[in-house]
Tab-separated table of N, CA and C in Angstrom:
chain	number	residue	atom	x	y	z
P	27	UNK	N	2.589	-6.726	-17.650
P	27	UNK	CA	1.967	-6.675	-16.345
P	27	UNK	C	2.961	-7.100	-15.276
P	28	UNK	N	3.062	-6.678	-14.147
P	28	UNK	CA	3.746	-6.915	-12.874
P	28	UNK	C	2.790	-7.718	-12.044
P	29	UNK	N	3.197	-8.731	-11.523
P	29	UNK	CA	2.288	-9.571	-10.808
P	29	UNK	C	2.998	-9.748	-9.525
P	30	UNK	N	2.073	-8.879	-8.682
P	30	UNK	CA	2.497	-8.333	-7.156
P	30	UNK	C	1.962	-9.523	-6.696
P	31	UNK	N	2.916	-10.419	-5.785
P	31	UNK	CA	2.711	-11.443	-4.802
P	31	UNK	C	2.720	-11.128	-3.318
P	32	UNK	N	2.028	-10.156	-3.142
P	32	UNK	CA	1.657	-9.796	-1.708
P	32	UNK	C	0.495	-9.552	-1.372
P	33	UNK	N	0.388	-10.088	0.448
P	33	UNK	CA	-0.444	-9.861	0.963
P	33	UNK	C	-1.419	-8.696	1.478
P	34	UNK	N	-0.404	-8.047	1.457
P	34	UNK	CA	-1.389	-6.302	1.158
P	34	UNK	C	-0.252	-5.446	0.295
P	35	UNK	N	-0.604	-4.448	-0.428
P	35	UNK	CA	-0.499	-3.769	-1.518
P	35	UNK	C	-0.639	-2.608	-1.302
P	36	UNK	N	0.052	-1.280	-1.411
P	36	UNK	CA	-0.283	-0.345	-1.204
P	36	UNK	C	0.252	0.967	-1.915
P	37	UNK	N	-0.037	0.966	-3.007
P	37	UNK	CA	0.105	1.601	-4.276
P	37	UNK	C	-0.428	3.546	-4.246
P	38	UNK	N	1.099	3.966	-4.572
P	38	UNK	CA	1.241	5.696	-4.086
P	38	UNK	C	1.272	5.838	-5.497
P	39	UNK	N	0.652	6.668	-6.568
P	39	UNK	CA	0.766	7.193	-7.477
P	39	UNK	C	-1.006	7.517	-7.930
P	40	UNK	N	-0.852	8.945	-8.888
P	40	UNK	CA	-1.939	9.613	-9.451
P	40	UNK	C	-2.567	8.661	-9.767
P	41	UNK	N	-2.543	7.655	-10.823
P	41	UNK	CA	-3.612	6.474	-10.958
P	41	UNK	C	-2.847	4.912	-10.711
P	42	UNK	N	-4.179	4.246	-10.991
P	42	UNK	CA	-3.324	2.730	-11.191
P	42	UNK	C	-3.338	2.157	-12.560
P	43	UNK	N	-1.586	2.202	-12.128
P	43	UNK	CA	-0.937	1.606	-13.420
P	43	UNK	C	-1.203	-0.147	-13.328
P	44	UNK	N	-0.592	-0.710	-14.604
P	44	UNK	CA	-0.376	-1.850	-15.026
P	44	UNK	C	-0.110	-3.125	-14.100
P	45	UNK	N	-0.937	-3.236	-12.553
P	45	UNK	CA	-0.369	-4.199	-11.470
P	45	UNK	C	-1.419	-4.676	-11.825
P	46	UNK	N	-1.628	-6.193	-11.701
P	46	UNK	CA	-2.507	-7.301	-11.924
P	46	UNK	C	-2.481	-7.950	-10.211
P	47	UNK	N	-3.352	-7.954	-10.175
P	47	UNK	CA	-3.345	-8.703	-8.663
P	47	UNK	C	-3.893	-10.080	-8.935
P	48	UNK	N	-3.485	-10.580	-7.960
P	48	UNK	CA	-3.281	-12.274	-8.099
P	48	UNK	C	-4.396	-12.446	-6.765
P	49	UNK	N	-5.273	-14.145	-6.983
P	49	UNK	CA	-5.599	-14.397	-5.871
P	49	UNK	C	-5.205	-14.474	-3.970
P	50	UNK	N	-3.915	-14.300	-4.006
P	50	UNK	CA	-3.925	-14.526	-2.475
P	50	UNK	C	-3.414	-13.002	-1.980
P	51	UNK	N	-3.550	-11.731	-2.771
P	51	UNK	CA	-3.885	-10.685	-2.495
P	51	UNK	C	-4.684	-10.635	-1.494
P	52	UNK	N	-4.852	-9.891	-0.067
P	52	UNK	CA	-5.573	-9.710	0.605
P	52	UNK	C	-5.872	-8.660	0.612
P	53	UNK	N	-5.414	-7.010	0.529
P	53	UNK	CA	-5.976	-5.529	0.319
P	53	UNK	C	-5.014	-5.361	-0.314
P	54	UNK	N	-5.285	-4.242	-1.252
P	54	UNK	CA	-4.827	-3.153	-2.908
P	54	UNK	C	-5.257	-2.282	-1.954
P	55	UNK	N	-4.695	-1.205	-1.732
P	55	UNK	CA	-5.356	0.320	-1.731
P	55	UNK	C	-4.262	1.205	-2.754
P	56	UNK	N	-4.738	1.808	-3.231
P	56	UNK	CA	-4.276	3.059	-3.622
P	56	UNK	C	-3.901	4.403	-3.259
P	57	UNK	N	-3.678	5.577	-2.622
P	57	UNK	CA	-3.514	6.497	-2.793
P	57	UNK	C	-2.662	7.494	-3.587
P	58	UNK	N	-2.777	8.504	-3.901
P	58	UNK	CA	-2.473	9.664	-4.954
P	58	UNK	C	-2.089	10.628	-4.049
P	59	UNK	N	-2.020	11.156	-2.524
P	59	UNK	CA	-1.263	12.035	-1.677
P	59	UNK	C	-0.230	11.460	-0.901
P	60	UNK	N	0.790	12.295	-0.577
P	60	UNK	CA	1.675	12.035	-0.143
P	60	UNK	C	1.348	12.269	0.905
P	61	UNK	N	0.486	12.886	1.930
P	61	UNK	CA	0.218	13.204	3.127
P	61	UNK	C	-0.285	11.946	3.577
P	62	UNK	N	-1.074	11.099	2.697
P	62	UNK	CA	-1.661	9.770	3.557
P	62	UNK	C	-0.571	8.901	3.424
P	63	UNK	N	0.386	8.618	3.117
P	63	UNK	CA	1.193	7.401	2.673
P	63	UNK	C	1.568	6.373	4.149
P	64	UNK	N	1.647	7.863	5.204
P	64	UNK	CA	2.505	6.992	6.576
P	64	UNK	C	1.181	6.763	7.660
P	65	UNK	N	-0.142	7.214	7.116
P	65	UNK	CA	-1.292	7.015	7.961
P	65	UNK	C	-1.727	5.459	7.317
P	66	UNK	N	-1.389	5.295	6.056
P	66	UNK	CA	-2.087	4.278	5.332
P	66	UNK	C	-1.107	3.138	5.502
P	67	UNK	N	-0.007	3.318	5.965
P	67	UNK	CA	0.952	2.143	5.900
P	67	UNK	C	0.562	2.101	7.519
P	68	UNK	N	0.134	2.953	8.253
P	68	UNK	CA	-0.049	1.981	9.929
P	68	UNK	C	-1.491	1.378	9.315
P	69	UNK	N	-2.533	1.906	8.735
P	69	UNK	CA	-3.469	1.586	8.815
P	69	UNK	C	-3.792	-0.068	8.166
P	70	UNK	N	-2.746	0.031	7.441
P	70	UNK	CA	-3.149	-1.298	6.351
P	70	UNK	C	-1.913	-2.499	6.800
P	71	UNK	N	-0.859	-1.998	7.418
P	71	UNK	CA	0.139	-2.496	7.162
P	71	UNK	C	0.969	-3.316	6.004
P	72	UNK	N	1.046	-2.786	4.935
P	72	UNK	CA	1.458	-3.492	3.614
P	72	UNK	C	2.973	-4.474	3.839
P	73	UNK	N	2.408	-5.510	2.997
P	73	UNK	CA	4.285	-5.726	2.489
P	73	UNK	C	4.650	-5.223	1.873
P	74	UNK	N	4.368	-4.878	0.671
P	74	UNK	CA	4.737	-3.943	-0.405
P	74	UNK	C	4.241	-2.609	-0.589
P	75	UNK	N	4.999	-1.989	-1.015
P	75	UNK	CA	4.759	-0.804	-1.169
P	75	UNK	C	5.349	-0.287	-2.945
P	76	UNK	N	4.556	0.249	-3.514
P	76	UNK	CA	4.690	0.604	-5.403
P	76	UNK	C	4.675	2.239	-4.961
P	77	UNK	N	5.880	2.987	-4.855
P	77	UNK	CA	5.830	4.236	-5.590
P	77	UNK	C	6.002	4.611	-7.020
P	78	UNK	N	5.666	5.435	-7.515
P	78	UNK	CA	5.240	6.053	-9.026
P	78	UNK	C	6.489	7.215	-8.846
P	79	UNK	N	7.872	7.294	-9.303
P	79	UNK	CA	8.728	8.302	-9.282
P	79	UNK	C	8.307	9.729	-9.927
P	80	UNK	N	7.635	9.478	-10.825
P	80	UNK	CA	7.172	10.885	-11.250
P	80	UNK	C	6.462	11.625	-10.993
P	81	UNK	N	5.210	10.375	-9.779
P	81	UNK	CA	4.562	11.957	-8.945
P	81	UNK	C	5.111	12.090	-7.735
P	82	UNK	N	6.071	11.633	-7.092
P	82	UNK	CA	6.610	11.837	-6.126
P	82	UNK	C	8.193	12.459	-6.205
P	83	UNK	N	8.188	12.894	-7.213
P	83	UNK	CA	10.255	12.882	-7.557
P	83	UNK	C	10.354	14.200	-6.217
P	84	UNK	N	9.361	15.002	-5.759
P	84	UNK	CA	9.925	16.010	-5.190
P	84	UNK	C	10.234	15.385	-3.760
P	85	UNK	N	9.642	14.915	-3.220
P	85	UNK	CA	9.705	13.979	-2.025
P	85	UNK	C	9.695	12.857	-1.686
P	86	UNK	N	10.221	11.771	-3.217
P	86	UNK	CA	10.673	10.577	-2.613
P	86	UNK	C	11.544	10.123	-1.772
P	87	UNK	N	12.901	11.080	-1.693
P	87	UNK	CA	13.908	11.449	-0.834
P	87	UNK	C	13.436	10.789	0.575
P	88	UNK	N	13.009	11.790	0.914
P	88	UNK	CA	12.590	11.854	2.255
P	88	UNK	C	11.460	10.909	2.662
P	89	UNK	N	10.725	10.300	1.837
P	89	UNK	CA	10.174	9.363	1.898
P	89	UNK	C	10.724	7.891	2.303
P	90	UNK	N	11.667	7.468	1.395
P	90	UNK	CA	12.524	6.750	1.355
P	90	UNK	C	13.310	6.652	2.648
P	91	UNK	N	13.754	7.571	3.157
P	91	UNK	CA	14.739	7.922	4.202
P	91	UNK	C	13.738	7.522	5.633
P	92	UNK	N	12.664	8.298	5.582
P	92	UNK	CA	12.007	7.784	6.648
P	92	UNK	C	11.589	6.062	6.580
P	93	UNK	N	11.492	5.597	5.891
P	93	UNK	CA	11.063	4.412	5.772
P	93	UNK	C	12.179	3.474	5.770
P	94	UNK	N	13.284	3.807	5.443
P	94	UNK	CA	14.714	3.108	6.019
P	94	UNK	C	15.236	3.311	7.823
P	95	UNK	N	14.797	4.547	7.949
P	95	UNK	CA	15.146	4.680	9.587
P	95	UNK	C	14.637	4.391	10.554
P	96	UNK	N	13.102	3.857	10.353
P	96	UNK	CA	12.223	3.469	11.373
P	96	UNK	C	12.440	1.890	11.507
P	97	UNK	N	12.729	0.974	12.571
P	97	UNK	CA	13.072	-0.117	12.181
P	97	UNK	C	11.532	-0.866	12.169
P	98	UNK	N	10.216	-0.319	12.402
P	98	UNK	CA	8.969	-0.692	12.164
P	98	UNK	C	8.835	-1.186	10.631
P	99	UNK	N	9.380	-0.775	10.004
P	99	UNK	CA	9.009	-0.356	8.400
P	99	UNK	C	10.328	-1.231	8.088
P	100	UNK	N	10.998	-2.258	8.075
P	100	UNK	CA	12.040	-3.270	7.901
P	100	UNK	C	11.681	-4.528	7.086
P	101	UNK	N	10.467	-4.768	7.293
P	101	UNK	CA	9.923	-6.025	6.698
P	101	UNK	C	9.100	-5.450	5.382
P	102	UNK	N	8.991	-4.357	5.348
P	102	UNK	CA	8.140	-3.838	3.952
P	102	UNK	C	9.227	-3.512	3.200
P	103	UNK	N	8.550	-3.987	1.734
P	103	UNK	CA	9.421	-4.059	0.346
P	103	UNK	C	8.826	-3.151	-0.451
P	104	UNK	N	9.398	-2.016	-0.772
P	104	UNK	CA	9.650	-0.840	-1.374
P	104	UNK	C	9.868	-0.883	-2.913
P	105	UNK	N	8.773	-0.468	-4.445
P	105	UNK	CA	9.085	-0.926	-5.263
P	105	UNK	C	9.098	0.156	-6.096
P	106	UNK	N	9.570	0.810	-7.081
P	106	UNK	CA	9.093	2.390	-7.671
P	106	UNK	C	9.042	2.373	-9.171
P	107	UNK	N	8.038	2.732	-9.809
P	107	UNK	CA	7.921	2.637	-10.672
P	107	UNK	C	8.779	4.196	-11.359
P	108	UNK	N	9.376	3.838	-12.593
P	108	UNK	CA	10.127	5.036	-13.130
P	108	UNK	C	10.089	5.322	-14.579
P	109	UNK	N	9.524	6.290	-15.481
P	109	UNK	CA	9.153	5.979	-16.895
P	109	UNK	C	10.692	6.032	-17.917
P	110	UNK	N	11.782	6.240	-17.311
P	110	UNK	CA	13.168	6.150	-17.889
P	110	UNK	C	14.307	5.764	-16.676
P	111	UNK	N	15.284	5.372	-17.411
P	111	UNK	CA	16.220	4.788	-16.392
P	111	UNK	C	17.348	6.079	-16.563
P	112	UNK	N	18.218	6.221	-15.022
P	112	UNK	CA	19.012	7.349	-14.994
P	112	UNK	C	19.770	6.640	-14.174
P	113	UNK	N	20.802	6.387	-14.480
P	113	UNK	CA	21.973	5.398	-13.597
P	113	UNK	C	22.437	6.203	-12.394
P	114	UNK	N	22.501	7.829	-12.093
P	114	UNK	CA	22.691	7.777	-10.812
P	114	UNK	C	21.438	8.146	-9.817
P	115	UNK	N	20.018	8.177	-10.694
P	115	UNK	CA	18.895	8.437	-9.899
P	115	UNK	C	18.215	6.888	-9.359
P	116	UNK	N	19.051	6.026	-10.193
P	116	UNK	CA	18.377	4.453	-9.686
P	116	UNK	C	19.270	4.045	-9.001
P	117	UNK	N	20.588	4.152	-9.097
P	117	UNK	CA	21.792	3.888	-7.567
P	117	UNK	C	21.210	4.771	-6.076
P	118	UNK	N	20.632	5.799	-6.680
P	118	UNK	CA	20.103	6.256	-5.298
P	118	UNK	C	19.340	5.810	-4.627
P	119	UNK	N	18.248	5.415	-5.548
P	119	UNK	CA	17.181	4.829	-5.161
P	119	UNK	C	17.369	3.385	-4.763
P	120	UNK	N	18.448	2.577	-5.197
P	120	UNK	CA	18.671	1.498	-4.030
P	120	UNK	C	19.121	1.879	-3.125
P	121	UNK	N	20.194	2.887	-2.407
P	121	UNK	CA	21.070	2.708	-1.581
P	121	UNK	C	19.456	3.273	-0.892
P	122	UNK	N	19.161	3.984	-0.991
P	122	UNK	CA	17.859	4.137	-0.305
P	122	UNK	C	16.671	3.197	0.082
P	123	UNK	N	17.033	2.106	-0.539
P	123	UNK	CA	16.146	0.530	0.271
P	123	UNK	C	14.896	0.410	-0.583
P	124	UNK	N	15.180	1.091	-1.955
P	124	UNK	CA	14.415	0.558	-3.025
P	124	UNK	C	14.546	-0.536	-3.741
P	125	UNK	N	13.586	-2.212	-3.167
P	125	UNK	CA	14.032	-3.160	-3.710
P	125	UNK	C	14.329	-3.399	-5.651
P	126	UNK	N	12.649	-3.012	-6.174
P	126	UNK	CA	12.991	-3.078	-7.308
P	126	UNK	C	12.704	-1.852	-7.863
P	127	UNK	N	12.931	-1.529	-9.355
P	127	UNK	CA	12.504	-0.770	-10.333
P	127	UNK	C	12.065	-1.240	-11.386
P	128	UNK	N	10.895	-0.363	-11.599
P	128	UNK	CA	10.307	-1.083	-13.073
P	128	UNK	C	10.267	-0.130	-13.657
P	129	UNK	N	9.967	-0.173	-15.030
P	129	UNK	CA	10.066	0.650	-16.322
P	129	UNK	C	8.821	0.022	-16.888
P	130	UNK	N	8.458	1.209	-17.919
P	130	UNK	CA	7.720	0.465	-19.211
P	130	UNK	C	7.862	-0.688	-19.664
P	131	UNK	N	9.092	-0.675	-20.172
P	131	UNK	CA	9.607	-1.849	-21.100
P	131	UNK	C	9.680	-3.118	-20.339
P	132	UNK	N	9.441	-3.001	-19.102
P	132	UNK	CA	9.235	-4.364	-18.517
P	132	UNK	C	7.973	-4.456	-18.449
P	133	UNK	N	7.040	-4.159	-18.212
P	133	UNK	CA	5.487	-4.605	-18.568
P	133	UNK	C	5.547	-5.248	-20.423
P	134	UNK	N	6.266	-4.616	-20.806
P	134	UNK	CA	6.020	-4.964	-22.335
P	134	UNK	C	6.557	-6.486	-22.098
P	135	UNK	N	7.922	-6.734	-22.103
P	135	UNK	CA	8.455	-7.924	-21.844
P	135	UNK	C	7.953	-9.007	-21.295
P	136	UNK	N	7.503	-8.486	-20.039
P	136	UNK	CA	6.603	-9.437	-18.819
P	136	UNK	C	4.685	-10.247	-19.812
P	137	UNK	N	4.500	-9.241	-20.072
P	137	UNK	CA	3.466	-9.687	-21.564
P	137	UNK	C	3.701	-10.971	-22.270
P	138	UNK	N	4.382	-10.239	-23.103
P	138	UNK	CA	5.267	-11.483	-24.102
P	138	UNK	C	5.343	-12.855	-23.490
P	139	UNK	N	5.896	-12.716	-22.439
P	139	UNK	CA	6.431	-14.151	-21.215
P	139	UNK	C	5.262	-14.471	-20.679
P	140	UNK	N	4.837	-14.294	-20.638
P	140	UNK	CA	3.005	-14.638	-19.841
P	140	UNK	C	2.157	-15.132	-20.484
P	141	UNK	N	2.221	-14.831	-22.153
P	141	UNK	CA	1.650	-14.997	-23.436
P	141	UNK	C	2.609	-16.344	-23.469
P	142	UNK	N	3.541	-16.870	-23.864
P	142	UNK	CA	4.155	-17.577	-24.151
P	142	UNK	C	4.072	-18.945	-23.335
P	143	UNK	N	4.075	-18.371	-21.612
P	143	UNK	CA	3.974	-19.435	-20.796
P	143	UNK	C	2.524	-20.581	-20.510
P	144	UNK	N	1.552	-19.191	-21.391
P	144	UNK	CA	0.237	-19.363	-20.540
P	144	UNK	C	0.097	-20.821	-22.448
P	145	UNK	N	0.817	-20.279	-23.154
P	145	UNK	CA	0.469	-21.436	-24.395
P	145	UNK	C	1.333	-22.687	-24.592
P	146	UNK	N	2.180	-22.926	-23.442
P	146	UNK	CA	2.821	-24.082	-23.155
P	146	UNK	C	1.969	-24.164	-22.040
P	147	UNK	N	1.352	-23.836	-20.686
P	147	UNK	CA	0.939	-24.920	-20.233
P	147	UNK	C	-0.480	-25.006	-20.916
P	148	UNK	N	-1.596	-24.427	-21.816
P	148	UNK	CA	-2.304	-25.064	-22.161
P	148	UNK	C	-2.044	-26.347	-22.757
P	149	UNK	N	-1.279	-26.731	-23.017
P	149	UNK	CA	-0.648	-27.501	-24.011
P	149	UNK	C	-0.195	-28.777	-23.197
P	150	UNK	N	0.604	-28.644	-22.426
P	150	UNK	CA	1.189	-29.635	-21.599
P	150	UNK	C	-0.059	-29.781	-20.320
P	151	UNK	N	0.303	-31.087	-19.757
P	151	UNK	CA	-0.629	-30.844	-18.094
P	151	UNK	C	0.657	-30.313	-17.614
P	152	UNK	N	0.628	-30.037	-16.159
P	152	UNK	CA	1.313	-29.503	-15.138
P	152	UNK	C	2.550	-30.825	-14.633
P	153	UNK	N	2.036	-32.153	-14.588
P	153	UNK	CA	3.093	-33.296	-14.532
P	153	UNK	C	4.234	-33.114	-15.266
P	154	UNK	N	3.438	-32.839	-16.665
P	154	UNK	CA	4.664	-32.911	-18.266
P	154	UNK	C	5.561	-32.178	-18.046
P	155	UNK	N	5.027	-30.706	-17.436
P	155	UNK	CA	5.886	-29.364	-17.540
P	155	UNK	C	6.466	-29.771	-16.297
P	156	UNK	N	6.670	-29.954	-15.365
P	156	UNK	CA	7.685	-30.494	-13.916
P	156	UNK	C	8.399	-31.158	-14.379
P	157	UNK	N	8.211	-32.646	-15.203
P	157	UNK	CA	9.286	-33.383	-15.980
P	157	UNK	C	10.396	-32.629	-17.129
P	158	UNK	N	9.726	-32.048	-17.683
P	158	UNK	CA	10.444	-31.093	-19.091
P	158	UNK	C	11.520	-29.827	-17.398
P	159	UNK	N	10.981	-29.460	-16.938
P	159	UNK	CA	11.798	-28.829	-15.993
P	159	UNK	C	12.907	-29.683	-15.346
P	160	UNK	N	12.797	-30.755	-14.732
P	160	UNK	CA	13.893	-31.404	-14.232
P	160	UNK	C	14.859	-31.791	-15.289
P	161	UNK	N	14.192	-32.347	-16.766
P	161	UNK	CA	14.992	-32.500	-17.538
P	161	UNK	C	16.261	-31.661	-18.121
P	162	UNK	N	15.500	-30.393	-18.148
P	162	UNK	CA	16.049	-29.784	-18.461
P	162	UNK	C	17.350	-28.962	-17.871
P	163	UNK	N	17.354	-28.926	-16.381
P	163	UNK	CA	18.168	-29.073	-15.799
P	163	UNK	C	19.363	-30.194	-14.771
């Protein structure tokens, strides 16, 4: 799971994938057209923004591009989901002001670590685990 820490959310792809929203979420919207993306980003104003590369591969380009040139759109963080990695289609996609990329295999990973964390702090109180942290560094 990806655990989006923003205040609004605004998620471009055919369905919704694997985002877990957290309490201080204030709006999730979704859409699946590319025609609403720049009505829904005045409308909602997101911090984040989750594109889905595979339903957009024909016009992420230009997507991207507009959303780097407008200096309105400067404070929103740009995230794209991609079901394989292609070393010069993900260099593009940063120089294009795509903060992160996720893959499958990071939901798998991110699991594991969440599973793991969530059975150390049952375990410890929250004091113990701050101490074991300083210690440890």
């Amino acid at each position: 799971m990806i655990r989006v820490r923003s205040k609004n959310v605004l998620l471009v792809a055919p369905d919704t994938f694997s985002v877990e929203l957290l309490p201080n979420n204030k709006q999730f919207k979704h859409i699946s057209s590319t025609s609403h993306i720049f009505p829904s980003i005045h409308e909602q104003k997101p911090n984040l923004v989750i594109f889905d590369y595979d339903h957009l591969n024909a016009d992420i380009e230009k997507i991207l591009r507009r959303l780097q040139s407008n200096p309105a759109y400067n404070k929103i963080k740009v995230c794209c989901y991609k079901q394989k990695e292609h070393t010069k289609v993900d260099s593009l996609l940063k120089v294009l002001g795509v903060d992160y990329i996720f893959y499958p295999e990071d939901f798998k990973k991110s699991e594991k670590g969440n599973s793991f964390s969530n059975a150390l702090a049952h375990i410890f109180d929250a004091p113990v685990m701050a101490l074991m942290a300083k210690a440890s560094s």
